């Protein structure tokens, strides 16, 4: 799986100005945030099921996916992670109508570096 990690806007050390940074520390923070948002939207699944949700809702970056050695499952898509109904959930009454507010304003295509 990959997450944005190149030219990510963040607060500067003073907390007043913004800076653009690059590195895995930005991708790791986004991956952890995605897990937190998915867990908030879907509190019942196990941690493994949350990881599965993030993997299955990621934007594919190559033809050799769902998982390859370079991009894994693809670019994390926060909006899809909290709103998409997975095929295995379709019969369980999990809808996405009440999840739409969580996805507003989440960018889905940014520059990426593979995350560890």
C-alpha angles and dihedrals in degrees: 000000000000133000133187110287107148122085093349113176113234140155117279121240091269091055090229105084131045128238134190112232136181130207147085091278087075094048092048091052091051092048091051090047091051090053091049093049092046090049091050092050093044109028097168103063123091120252088258090055090050090053089049090051092052092047095048094047096047119115109254114240101185141029092244094068154134078087131356136165096257108039102015109203094344139255115341110252107200095188093053092043091062101033111031120098108222118222092250090054098048095093094042097074095250104151130183100217094096092043098059095091091061092060101050113123097006111139113224104191120053136138111283144202121192112264123220 
